[in-house]
CSV table of C-alpha atoms and ligand atoms in Angstrom, one decimal:
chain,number,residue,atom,x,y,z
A,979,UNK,CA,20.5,8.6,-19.0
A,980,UNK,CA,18.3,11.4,-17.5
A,981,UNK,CA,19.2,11.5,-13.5
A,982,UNK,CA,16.4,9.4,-12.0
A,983,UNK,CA,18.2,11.3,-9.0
A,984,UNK,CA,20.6,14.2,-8.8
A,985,UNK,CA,23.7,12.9,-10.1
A,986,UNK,CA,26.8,12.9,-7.6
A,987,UNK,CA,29.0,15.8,-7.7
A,988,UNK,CA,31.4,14.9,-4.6
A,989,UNK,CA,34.7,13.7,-4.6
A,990,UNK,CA,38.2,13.4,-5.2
A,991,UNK,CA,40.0,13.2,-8.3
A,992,UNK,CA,41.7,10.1,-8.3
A,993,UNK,CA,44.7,11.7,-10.1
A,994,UNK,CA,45.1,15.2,-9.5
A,995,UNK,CA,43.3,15.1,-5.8
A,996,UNK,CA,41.1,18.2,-6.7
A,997,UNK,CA,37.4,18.1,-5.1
A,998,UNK,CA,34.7,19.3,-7.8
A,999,UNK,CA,34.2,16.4,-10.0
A,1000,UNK,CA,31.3,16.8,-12.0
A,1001,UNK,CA,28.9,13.9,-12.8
A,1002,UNK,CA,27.8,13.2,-16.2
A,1003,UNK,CA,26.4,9.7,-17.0
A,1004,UNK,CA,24.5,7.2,-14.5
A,1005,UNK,CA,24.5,3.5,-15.8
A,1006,UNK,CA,22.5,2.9,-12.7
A,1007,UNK,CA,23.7,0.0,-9.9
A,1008,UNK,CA,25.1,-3.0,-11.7
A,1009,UNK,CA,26.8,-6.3,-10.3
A,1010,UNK,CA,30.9,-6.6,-11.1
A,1011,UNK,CA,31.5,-7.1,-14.9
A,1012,UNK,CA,33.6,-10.3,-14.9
A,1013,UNK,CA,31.8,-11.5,-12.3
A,1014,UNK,CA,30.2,-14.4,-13.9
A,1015,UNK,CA,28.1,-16.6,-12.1
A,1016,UNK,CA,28.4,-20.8,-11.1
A,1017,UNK,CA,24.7,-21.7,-12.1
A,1018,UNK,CA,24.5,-23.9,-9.2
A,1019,UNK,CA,25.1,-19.9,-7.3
A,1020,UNK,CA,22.3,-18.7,-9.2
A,1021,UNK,CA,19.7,-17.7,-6.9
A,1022,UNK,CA,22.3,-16.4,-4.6
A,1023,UNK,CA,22.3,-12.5,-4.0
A,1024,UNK,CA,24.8,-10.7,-5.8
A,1025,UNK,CA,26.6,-7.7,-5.7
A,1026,UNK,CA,25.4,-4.5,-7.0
A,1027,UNK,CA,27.5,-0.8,-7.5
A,1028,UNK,CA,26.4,2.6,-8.3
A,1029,UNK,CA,27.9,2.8,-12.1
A,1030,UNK,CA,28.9,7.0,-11.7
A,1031,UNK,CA,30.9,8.6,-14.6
A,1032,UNK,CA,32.4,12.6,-13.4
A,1033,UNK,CA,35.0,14.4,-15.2
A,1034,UNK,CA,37.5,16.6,-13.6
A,1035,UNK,CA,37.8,20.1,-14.5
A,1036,UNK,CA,41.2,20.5,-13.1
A,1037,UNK,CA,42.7,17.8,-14.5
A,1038,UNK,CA,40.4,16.5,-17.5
A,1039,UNK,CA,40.2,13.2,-16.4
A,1040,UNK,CA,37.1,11.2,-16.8
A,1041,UNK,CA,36.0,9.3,-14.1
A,1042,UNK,CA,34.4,6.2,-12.0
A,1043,UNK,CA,33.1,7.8,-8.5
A,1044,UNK,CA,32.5,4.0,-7.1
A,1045,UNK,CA,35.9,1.8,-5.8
A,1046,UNK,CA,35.5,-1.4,-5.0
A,1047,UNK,CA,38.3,-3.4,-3.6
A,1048,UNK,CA,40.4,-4.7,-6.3
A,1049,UNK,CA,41.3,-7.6,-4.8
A,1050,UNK,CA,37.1,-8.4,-5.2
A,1051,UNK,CA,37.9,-7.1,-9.0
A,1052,UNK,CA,41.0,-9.0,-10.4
A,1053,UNK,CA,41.5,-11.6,-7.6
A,1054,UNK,CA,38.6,-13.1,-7.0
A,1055,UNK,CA,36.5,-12.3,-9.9
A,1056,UNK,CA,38.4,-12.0,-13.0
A,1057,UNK,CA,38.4,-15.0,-16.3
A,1058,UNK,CA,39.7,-11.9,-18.7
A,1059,UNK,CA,42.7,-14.4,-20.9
A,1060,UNK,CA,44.2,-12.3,-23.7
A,1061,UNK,CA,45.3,-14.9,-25.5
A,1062,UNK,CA,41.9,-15.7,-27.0
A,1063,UNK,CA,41.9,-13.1,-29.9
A,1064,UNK,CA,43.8,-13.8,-32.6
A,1065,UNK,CA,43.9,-10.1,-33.7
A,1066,UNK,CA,45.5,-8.9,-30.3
A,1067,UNK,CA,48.1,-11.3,-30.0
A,1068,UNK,CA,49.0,-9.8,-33.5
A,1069,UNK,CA,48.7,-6.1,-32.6
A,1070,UNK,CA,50.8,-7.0,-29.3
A,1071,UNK,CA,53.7,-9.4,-31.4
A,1072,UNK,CA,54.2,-6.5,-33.7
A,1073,UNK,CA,54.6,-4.0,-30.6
A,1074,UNK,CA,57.1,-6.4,-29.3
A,1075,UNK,CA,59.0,-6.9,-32.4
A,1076,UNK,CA,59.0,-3.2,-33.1
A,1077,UNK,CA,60.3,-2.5,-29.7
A,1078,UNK,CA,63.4,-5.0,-30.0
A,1079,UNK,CA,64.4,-3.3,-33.1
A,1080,UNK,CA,63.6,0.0,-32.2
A,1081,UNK,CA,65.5,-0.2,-28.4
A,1082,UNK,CA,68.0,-2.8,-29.9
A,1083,UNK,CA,66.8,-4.9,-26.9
A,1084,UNK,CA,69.4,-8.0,-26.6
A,1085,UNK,CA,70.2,-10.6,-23.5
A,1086,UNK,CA,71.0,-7.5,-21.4
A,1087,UNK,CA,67.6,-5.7,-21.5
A,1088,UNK,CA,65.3,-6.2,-19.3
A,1089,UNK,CA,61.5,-5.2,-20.2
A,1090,UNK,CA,58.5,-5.5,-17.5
A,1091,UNK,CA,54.8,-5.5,-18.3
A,1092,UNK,CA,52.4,-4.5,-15.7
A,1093,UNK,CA,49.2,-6.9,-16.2
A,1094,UNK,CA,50.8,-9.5,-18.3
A,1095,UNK,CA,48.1,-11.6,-18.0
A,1096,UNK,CA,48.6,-15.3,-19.6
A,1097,UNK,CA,52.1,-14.0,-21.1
A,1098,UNK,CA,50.4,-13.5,-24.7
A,1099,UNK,CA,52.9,-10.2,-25.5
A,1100,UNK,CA,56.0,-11.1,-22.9
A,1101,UNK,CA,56.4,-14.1,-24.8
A,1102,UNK,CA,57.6,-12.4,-28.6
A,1103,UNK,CA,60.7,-11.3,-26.0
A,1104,UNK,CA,61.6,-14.1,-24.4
A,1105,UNK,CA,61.5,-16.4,-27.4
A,1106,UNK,CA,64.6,-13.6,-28.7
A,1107,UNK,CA,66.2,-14.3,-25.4
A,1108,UNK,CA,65.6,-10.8,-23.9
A,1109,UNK,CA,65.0,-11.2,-20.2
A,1110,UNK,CA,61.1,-10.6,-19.0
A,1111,UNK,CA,59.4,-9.9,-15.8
A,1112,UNK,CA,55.8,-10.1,-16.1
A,1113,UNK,CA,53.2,-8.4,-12.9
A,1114,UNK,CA,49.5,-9.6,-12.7
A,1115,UNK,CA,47.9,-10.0,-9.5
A,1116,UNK,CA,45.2,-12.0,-11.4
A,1117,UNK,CA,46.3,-15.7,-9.8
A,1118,UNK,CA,45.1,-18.2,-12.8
A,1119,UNK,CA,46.9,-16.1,-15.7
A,1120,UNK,CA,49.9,-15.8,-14.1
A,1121,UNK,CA,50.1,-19.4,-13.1
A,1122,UNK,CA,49.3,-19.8,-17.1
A,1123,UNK,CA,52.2,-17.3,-17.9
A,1124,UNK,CA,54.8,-18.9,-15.6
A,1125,UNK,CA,53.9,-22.5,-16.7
A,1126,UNK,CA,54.7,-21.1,-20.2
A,1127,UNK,CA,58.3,-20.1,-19.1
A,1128,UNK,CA,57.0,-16.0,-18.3
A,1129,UNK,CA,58.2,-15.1,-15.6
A,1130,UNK,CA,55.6,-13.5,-13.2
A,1131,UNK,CA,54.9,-12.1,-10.5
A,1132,UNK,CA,51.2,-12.5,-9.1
A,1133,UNK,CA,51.1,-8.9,-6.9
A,1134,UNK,CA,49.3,-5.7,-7.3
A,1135,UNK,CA,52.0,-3.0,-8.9
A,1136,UNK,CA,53.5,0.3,-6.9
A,1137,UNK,CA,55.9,2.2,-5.5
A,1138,UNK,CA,57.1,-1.0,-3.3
A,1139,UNK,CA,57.1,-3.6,-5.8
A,1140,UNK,CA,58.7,-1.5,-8.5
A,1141,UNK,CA,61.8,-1.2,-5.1
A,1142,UNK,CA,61.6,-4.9,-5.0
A,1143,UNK,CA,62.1,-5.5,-8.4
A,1144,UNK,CA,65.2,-2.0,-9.1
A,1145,UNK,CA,66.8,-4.0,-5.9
A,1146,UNK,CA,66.9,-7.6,-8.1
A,1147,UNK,CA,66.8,-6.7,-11.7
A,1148,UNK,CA,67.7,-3.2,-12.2
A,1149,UNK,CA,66.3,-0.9,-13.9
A,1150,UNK,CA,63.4,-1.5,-16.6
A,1151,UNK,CA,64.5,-0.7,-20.4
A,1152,UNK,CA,60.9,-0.7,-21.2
A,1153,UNK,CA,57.8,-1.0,-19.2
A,1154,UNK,CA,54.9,-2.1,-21.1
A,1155,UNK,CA,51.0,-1.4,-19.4
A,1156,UNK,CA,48.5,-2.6,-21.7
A,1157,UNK,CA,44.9,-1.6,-20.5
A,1158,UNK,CA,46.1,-1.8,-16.9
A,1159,UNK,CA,46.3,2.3,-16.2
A,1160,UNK,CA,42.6,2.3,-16.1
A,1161,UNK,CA,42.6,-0.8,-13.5
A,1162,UNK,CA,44.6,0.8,-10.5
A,1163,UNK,CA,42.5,2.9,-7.7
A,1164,UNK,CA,46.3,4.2,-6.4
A,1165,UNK,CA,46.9,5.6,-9.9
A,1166,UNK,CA,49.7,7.7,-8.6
A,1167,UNK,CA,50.9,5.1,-6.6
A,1168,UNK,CA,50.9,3.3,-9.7
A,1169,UNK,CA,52.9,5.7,-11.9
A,1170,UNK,CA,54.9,6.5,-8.7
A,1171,UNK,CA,56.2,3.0,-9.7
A,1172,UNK,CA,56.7,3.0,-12.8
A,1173,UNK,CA,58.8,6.5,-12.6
A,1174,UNK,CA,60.9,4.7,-10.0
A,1175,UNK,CA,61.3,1.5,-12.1
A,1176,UNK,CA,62.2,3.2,-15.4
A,1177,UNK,CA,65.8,3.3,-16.5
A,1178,UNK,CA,67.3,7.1,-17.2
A,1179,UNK,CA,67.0,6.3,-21.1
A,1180,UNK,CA,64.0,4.1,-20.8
A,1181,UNK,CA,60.6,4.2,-22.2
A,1182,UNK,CA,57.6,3.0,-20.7
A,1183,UNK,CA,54.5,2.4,-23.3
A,1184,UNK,CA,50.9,2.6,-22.1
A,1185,UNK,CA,48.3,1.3,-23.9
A,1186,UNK,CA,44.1,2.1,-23.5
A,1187,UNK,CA,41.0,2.8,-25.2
A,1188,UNK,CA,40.6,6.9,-26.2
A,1189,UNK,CA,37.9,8.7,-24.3
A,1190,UNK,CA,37.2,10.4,-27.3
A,1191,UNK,CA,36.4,7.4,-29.2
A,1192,UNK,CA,34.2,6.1,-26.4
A,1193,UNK,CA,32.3,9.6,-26.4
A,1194,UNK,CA,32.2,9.6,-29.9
A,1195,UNK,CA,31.0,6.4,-30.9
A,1196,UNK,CA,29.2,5.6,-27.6
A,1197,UNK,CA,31.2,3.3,-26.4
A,1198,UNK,CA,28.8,3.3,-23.3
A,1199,UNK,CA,29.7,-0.4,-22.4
A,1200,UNK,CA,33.1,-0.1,-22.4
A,1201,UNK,CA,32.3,2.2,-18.9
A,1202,UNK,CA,32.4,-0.8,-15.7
A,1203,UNK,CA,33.9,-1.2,-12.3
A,1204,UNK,CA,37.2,-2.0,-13.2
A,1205,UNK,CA,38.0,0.6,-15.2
A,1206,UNK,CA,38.6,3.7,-13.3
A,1207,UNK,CA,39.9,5.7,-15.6
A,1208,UNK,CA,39.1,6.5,-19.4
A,1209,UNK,CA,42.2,9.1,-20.6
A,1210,UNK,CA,43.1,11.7,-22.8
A,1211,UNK,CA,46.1,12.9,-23.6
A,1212,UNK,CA,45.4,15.7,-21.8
A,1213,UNK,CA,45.1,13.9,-18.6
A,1214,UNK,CA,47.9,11.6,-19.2
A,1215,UNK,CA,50.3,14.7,-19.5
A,1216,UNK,CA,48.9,16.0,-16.5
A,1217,UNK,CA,49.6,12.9,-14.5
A,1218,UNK,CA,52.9,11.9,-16.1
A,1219,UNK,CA,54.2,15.2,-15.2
A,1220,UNK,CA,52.9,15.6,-11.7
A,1221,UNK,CA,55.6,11.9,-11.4
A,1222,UNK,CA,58.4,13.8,-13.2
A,1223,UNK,CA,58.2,11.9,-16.6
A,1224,UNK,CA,56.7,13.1,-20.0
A,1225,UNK,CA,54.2,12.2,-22.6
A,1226,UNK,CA,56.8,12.2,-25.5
A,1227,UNK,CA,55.1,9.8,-28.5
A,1228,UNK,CA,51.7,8.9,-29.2
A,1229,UNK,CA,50.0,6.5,-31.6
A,1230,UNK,CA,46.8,5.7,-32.2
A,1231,UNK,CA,45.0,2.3,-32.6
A,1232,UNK,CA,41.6,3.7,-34.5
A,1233,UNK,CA,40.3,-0.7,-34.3
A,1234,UNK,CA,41.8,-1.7,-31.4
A,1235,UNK,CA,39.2,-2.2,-28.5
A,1236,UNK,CA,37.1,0.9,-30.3
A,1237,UNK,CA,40.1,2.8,-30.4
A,1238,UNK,CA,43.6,2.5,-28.8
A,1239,UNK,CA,46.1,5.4,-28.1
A,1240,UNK,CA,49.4,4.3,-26.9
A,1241,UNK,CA,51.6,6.9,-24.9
A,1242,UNK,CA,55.2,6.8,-25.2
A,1243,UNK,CA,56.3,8.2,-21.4
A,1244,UNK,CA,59.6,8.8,-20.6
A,1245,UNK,CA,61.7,10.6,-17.9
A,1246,UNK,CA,63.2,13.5,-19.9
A,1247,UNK,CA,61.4,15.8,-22.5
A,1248,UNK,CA,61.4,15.2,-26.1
A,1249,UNK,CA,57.7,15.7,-27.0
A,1250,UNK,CA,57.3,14.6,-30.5
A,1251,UNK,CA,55.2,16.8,-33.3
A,1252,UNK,CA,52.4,13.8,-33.2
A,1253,UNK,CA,51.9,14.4,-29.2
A,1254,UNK,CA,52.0,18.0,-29.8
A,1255,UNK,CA,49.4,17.7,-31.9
A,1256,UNK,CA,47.2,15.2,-30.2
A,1257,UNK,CA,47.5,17.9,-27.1
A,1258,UNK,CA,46.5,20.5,-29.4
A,1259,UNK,CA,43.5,18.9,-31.1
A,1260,UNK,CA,41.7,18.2,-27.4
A,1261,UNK,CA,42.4,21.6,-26.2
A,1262,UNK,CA,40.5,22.7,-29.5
A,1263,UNK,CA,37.9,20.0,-29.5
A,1264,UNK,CA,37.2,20.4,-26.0
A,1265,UNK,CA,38.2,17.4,-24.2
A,1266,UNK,CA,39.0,19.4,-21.2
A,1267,UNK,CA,35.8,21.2,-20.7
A,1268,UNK,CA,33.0,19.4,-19.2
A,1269,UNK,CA,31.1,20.4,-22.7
A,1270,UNK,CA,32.2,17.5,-23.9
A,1271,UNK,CA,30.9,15.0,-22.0
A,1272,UNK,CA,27.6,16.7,-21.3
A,1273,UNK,CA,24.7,15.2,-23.6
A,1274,UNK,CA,26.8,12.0,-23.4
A,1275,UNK,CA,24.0,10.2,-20.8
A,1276,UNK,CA,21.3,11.3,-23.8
A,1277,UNK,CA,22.7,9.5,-26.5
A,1278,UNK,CA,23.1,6.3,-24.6
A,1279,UNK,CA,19.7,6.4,-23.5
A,1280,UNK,CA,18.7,6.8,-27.1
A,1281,UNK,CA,20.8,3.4,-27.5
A,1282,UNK,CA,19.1,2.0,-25.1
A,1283,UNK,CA,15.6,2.6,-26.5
A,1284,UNK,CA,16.4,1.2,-29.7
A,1285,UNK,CA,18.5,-1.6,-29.2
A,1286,UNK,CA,15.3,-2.8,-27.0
A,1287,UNK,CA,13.0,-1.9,-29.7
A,1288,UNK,CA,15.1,-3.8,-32.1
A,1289,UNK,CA,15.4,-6.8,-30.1
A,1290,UNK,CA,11.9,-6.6,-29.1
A,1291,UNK,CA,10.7,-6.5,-32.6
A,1292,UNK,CA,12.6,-9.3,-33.4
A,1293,UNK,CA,11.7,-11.9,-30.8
A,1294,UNK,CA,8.1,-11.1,-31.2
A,1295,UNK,CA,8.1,-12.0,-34.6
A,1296,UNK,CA,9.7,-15.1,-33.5
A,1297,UNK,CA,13.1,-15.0,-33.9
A,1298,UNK,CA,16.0,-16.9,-32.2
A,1299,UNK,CA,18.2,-14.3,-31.1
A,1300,UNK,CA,22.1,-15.1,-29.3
A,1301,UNK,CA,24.8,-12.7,-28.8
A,1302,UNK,CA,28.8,-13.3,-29.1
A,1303,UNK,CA,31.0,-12.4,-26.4
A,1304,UNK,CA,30.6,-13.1,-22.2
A,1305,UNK,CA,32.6,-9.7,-22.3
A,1306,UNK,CA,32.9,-7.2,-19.5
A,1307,UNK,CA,31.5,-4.7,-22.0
A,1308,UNK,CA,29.1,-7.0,-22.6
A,1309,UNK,CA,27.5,-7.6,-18.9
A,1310,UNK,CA,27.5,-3.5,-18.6
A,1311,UNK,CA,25.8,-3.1,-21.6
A,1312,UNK,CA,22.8,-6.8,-20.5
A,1313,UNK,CA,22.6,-4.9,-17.2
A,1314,UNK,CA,22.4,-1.6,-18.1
A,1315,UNK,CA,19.5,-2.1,-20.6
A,1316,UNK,CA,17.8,-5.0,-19.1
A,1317,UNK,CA,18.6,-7.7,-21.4
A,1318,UNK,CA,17.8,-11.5,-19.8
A,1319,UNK,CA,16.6,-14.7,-21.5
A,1320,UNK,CA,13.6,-13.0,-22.2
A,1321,UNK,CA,15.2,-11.8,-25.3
A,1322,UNK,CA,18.3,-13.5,-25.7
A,1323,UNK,CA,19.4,-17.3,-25.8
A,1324,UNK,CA,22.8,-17.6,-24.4
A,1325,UNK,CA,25.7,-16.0,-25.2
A,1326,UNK,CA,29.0,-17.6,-26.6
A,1327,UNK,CA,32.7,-17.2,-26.0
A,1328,UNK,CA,36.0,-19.2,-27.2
A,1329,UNK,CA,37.4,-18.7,-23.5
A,1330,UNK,CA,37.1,-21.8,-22.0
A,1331,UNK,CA,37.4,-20.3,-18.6
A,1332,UNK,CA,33.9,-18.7,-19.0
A,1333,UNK,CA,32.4,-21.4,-20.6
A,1334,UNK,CA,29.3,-23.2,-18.5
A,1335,UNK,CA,28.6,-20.2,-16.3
A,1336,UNK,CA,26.1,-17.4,-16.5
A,1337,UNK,CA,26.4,-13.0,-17.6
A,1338,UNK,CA,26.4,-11.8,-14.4
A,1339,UNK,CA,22.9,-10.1,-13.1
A,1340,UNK,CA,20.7,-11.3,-16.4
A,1341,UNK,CA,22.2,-14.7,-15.7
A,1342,UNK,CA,22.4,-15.5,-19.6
A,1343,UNK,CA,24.0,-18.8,-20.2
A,1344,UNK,CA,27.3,-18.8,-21.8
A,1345,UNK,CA,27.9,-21.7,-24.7
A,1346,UNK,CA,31.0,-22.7,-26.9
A,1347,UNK,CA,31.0,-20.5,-30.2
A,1348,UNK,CA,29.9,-23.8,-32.0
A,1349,UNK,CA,26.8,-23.3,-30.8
A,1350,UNK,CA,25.8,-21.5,-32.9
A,1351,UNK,CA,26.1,-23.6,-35.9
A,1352,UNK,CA,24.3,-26.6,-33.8
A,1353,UNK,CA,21.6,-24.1,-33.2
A,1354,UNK,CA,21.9,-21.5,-36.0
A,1355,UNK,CA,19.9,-19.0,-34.1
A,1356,UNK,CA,18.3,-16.1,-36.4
A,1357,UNK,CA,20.3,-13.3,-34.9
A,1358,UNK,CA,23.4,-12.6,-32.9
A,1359,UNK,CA,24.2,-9.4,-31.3
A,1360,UNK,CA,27.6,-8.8,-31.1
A,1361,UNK,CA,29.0,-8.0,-27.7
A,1362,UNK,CA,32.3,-7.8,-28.5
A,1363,UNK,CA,31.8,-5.7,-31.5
A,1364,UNK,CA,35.4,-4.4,-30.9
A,1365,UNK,CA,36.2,-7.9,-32.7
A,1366,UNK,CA,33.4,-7.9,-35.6
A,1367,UNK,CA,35.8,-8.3,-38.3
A,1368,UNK,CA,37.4,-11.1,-36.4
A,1369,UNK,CA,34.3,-12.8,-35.2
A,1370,UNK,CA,32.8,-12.4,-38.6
A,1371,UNK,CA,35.3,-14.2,-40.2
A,1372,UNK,CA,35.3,-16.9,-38.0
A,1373,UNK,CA,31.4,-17.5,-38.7
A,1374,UNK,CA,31.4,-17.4,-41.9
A,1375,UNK,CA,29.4,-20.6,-42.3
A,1376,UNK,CA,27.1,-19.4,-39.6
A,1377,UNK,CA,26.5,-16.5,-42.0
A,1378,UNK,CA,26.3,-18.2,-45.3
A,1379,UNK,CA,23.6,-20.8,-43.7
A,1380,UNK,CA,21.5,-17.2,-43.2
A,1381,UNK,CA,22.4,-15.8,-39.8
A,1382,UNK,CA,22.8,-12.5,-39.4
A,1383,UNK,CA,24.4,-10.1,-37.1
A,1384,UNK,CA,23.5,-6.6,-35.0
A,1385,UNK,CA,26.1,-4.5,-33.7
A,1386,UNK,CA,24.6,-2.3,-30.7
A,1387,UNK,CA,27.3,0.6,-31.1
A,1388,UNK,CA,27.6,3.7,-32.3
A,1389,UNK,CA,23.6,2.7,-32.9
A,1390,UNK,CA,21.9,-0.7,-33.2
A,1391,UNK,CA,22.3,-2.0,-37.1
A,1392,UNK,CA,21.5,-5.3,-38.5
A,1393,UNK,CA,24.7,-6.1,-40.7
B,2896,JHZ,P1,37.1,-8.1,-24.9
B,2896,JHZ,C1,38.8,-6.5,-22.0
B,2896,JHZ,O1,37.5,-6.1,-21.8
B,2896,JHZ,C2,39.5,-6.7,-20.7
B,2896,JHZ,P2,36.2,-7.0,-22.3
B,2896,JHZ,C3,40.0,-5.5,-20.0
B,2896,JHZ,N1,39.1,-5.2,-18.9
B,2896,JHZ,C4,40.1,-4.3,-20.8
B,2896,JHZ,O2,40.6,-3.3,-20.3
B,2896,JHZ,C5,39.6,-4.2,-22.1
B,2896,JHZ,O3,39.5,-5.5,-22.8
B,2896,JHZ,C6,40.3,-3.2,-23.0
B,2896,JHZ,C7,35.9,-13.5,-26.6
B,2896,JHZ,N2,36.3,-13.8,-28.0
B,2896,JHZ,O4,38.5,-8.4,-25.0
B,2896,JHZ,C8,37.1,-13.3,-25.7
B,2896,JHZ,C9,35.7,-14.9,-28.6
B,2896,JHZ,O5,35.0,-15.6,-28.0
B,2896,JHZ,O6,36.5,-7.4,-26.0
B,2896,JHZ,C10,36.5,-12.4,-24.6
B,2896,JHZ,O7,35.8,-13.2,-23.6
B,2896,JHZ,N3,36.0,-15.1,-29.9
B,2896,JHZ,C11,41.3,-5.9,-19.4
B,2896,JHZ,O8,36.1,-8.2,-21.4
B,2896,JHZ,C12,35.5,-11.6,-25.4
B,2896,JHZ,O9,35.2,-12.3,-26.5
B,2896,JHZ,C13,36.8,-14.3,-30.6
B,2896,JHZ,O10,37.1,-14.5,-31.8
B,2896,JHZ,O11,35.1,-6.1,-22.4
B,2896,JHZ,C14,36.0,-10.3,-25.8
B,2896,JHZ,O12,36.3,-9.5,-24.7
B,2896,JHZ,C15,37.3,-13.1,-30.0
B,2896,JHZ,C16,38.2,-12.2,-30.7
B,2896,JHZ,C17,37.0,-12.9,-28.6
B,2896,JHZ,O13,36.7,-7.3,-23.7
């Protein structure tokens, strides 16, 4: 959005350590993501952040400037289960099953995942009897994951931990960090880690969404507090390297959380044609030029402004209008443009966890999904429009009885 004030140009880069990062998108000051609120907490203050997004023209890595505690983030705060979408537990068996073959992983493997979570993708392995150590300081999913026979351990990752765990397991055949590498302030503490934990012939995987699909497609929501980071390959070489380990294999996920690369990282050189590529492409494109990013802030305002024209135009003509998904993205996106029970209804969500309590700041309530075929509102704006197909599938009767959704990304659209 234009600067209301001059944008913040201070700081550190949080991989490289170069001052100089430039500023280019303000979502304003907005309360923790997953922070959802207990309604009888509702006229308690909450929280707020400055929402600051700078890239680094040393490094090319894009940016939070704000970093609050994690503990507050993924201790205290945090409902995120993946095991309530049906397509990622598919995406993540078929990475597991694909890794046993490819690795030949047997009973004397050992694979770790950093942010395991409820133990949705550890599982596929230890079902083949290939040993498993799952991290996650997030206390209710790992209690989930070791009730379901997942090893884990409930701690922030590093250099230390990773020590712990070479001293009793040994070495790591594959370390698996699914949407976690944009979650760690120490990010070279985190790496640091992973480098130490890694065995000689190893491979460590990393999975997250692509900056270039976020810029492309204005995936302005997916930009909150607990992600630090939002990487390129570019800046992924840059910080593997700096740790002695190199960005050998990359794929790419074009519907996976608006678009998924996974880096293959390992500690000797063998760059693949596809990663040479990848690295190529951005150097062309610009991904490592401040360019890129720079009329990013314009095109989500111009969301903004019609998304609440939309919605607007709706409820005056008087529509019912809901929205799927108590998702992070989801409060960023509420918060950032404004959007309270004056225009929506609730919200709904198949995690049971977030079920009953409110979107944090806008305070919209969230329902069960079958709420919407009790109440059949008019409209439904899709939060989590990184799982339309999915969701749209599910609600089929919802959308034979005449509902309709709107998708707010890359630009507001009735389907
Ligand atoms: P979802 C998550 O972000 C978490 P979020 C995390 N911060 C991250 O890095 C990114 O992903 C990549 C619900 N749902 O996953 C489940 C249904 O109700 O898009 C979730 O609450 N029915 C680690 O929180 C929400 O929607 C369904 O059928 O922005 C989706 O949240 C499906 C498929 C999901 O992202």
């Amino acid at each position: 959005m234009p600067a209301e004030k001059p944008l913040p140009t201070e700081g550190h880069c949080r991989s490289c350590g170069e001052p100089g990062l430039q500023t280019f998108l303000s979502l304003g000051s907005t309360p923790l993501a997953d922070a959802l609120v207990r309604p009888e907490d509702a006229d308690a203050p909450e929280a707020h952040f400055p929402l600051d997004v700078a890239f680094c023209p040393n490094c090319a890595l894009v940016q939070i400037l704000e970093e609050v505690p994690a503990e507050q983030l993924f201790v205290d705060n945090y409902l995120y289960f993946s095991s309530f979408s049906d397509e990622l537990l598919r995406h993540s068996r078929e990475h597991a099953l694909g890794l046993v073959e490819g690795r030949g992983l047997d009973s004397g493997s050992l694979v770790v995942e950093l942010a395991s979570n409820d133990g949705y993708l550890l599982k596929n392995f230890a079902e083949q009897g290939i040993p498993v150590l799952g991290v996650d300081p997030a206390p209710d999913q790992a209690e989930a994951a070791n009730a379901a026979g997942i090893p884990t351990l409930a701690e922030f990752f590093g250099p230390e931990l990773a020590e712990r765990i070479l001293d009793e397991h040994g070495p790591a055949d594959v370390i698996i960090a699914n949407n976690v590498m944009a979650h760690v302030p120490d990010l070279n503490g985190f790496v640091a880690g992973m480098a130490e934990l890694v065995a000689e012939d190893g491979l460590i995987t990393v999975e997250n969404p692509y900056v270039r699909d976020l810029i492309t497609h204005c995936e302005f929501d997916t930009i909150y507090h607990e992600h630090f980071c939002y990487y390129s390959c570019t800046a992924v070489d840059a910080l593997v390297r700096r740790h002695g380990m190199f960005l050998n294999d990359v794929e790419y996920f074009p519907n996976l959380h608006g678009g998924t690369l996974r880096w293959h990282i390992q500690p000797f050189e063998n760059v693949s044609e596809r990663a040479a590529s990848m690295l190529e492409a951005e150097r062309r494109d610009g991904l490592d030029t401040f360019g890129y990013y720079a009329s990013f802030g314009e095109r989500v305002e111009e969301i903004r402004r019609e998304l609440l024209k939309l919605l607007g135009e709706l409820r005056d003509s008087g529509a019912s209008i809901a929205a799927y998904g108590a998702a992070a993205k989801g409060s960023t996106l509420l918060n950032y443009m404004g959007i309270g029970t004056d225009l929506l209804d609730y919200v709904v969500d198949r995690n049971v966890h977030k079920q009953g309590l409110l979107m944090p700041g806008v305070h919209v309530p969230i329902k069960d999904p079958s709420a919407l075929l009790e109440e059949q509102p008019d409209y439904v704006l899709l939060l989590a429009w990184n799982f339309t197909e999915e969701i749209i599938s599910q609600q089929s009767e919802y959308l034979d009885r005449g509902g309709r959704f709107i998708t707010p990304i890359p630009r507001p659209e009735i389907l």
